PDB file of C-alpha atoms in Angstrom:
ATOM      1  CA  UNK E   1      12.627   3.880  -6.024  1.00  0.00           C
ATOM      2  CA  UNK E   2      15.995   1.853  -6.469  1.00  0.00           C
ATOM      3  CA  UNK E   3      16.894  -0.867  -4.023  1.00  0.00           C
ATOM      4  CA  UNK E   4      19.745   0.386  -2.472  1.00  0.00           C
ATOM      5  CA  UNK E   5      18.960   4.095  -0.321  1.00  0.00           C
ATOM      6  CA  UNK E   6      21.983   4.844   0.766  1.00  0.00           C
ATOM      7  CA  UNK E   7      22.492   7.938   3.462  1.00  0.00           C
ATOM      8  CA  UNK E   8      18.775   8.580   3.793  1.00  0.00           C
ATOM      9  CA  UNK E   9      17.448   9.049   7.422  1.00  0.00           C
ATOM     10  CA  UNK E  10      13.369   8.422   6.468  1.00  0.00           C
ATOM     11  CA  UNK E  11      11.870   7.124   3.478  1.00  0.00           C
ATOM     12  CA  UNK E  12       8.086   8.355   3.634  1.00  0.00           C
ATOM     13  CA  UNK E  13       5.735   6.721   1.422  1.00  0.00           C
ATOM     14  CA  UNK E  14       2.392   6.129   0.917  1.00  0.00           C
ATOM     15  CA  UNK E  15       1.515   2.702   2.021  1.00  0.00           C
ATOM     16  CA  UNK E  16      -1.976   2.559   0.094  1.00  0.00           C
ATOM     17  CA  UNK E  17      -0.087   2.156  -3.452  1.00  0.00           C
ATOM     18  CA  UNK E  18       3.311   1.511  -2.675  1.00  0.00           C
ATOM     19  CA  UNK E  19       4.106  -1.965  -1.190  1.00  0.00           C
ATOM     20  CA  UNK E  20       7.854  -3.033  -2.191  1.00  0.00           C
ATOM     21  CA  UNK E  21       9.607  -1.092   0.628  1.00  0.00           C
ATOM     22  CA  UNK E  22      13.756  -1.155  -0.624  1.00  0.00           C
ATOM     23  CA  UNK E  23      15.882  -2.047   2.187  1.00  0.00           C
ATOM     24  CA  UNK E  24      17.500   0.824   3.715  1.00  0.00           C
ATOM     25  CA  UNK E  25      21.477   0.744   4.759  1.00  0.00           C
ATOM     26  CA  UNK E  26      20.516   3.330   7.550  1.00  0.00           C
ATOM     27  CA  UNK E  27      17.324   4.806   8.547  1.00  0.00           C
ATOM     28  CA  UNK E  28      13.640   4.215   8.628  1.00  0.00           C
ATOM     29  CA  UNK E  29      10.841   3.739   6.122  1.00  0.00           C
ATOM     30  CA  UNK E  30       7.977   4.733   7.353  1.00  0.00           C
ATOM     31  CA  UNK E  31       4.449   4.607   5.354  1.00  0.00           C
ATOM     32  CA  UNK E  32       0.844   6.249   6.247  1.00  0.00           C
ATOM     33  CA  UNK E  33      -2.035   5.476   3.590  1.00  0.00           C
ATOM     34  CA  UNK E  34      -2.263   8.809   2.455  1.00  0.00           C
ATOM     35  CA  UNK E  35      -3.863   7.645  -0.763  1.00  0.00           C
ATOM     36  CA  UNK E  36      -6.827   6.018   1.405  1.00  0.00           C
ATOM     37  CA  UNK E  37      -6.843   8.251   4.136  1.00  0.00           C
ATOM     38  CA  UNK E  38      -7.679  11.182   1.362  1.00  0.00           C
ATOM     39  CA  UNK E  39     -10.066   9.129  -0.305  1.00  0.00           C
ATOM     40  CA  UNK E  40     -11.841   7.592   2.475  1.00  0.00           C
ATOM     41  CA  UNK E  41     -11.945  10.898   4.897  1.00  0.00           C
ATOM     42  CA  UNK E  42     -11.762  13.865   2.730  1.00  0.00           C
ATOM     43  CA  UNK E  43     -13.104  12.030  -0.689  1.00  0.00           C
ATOM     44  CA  UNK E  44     -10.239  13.789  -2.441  1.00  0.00           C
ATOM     45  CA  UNK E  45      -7.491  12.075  -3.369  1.00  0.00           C
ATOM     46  CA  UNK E  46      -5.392  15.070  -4.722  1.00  0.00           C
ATOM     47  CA  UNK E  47      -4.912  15.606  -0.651  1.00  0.00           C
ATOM     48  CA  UNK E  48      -2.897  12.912  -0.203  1.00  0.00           C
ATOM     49  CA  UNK E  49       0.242  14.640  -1.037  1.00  0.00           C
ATOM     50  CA  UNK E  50      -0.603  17.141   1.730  1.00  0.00           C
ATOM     51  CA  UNK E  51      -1.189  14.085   3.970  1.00  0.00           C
ATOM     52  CA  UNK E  52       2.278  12.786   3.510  1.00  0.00           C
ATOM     53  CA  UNK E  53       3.751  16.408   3.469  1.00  0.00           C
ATOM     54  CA  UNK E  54       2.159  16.790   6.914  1.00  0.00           C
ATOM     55  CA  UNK E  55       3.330  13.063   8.546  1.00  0.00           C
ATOM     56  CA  UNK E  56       6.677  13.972   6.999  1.00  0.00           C
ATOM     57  CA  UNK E  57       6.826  17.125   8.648  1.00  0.00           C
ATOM     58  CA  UNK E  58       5.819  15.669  12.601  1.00  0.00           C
ATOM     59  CA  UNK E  59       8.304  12.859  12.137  1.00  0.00           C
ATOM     60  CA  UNK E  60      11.110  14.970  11.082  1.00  0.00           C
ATOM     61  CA  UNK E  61      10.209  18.479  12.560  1.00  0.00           C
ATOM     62  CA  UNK E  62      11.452  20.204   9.680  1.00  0.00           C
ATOM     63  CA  UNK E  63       8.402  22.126  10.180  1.00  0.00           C
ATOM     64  CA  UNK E  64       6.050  22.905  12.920  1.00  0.00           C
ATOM     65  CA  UNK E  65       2.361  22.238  12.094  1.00  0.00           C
ATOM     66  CA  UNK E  66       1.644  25.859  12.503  1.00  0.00           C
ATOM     67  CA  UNK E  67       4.631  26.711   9.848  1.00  0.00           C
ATOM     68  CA  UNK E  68       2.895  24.435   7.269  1.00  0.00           C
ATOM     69  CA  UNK E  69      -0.744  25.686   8.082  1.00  0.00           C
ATOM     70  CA  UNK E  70       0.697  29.344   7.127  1.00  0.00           C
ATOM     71  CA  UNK E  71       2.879  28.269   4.185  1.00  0.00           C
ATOM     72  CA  UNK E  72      -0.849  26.110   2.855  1.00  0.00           C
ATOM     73  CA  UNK E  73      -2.530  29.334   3.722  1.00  0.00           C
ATOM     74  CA  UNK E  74      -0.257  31.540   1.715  1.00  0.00           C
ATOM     75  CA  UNK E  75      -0.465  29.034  -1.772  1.00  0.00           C
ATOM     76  CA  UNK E  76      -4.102  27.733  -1.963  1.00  0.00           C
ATOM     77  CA  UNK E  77      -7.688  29.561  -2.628  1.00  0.00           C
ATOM     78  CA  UNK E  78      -9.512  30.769   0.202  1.00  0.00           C
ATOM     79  CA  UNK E  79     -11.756  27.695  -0.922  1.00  0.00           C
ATOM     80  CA  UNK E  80      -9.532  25.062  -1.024  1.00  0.00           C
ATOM     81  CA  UNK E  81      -8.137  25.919   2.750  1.00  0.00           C
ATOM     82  CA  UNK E  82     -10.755  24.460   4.735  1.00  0.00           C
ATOM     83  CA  UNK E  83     -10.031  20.776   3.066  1.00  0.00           C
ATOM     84  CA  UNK E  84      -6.058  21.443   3.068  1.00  0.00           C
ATOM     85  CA  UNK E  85      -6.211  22.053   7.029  1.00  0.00           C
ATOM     86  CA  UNK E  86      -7.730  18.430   7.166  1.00  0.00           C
ATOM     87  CA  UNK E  87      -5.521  17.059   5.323  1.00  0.00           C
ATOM     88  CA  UNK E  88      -2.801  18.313   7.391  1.00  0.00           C
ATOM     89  CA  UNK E  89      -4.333  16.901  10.602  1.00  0.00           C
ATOM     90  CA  UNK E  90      -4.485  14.124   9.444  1.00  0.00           C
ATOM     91  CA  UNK E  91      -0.830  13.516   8.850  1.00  0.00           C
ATOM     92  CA  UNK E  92       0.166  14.884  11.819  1.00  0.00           C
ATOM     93  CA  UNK E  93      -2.273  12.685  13.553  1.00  0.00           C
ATOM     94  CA  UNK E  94      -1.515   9.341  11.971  1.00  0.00           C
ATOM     95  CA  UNK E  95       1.165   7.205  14.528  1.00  0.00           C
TER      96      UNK E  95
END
C-alpha cells in the first residue's frame, strides 16, 4: 500500500494482518478481521477474501447481498456454497 491514497473514497482492509493504515487525503479506511473472523468462525481462512468482498459490498452498495449470493452461486461447487454464504454474512454483518 503506498502512503499517500489519493482520490480513493474507502480503503477496505483486513485488520487481522494489516496494521499500518496510510493516511488518506479523502475518504475512509475502514478494516474488519476477515483473516480471524474466517479462521475463528468458519475455520477456513481462504474465506476471508469473501468476508471482505461482502463488508465491501454493504458499505459501498455496489452490490446488494442478494447480487453477490447469485454471482458466489454461479462460480463455486455446489459444495463449497454452503461455507461461501457464511462467509458473506458475515461481512455484511460486521459494523
Amino acid at each position: 500500500i503506498k502512503n499517500n491514497l489519493s482520490g480513493i473514497q474507502y480503503l477496505i482492509y483486513d485488520s487481522t494482518i494489516v496494521t499500518n493504515i496510510p493516511s488518506l487525503q479523502s475518504g475512509e479506511a475502514r478494516g474488519i478481521p476477515a483473516s480471524g473472523l474466517a479462521k475463528d468462525k468458519l475455520n477456513n481462512i481462504m474465506m476471508a477474501n469473501i468476508i471482505l468482498t461482502a463488508f465491501m459490498a454493504k458499505i459501498t452498495a455496489l452490490i446488494s447481498k442478494e447480487d453477490l449470493d447469485k454471482a458466489i452461486k454461479k462460480i463455486v461447487s455446489s459444495k463449497d456454497y454452503p461455507l461461501n454464504i457464511q462467509a458473506i454474512e458475515l461481512g455484511f454483518r460486521y459494523d
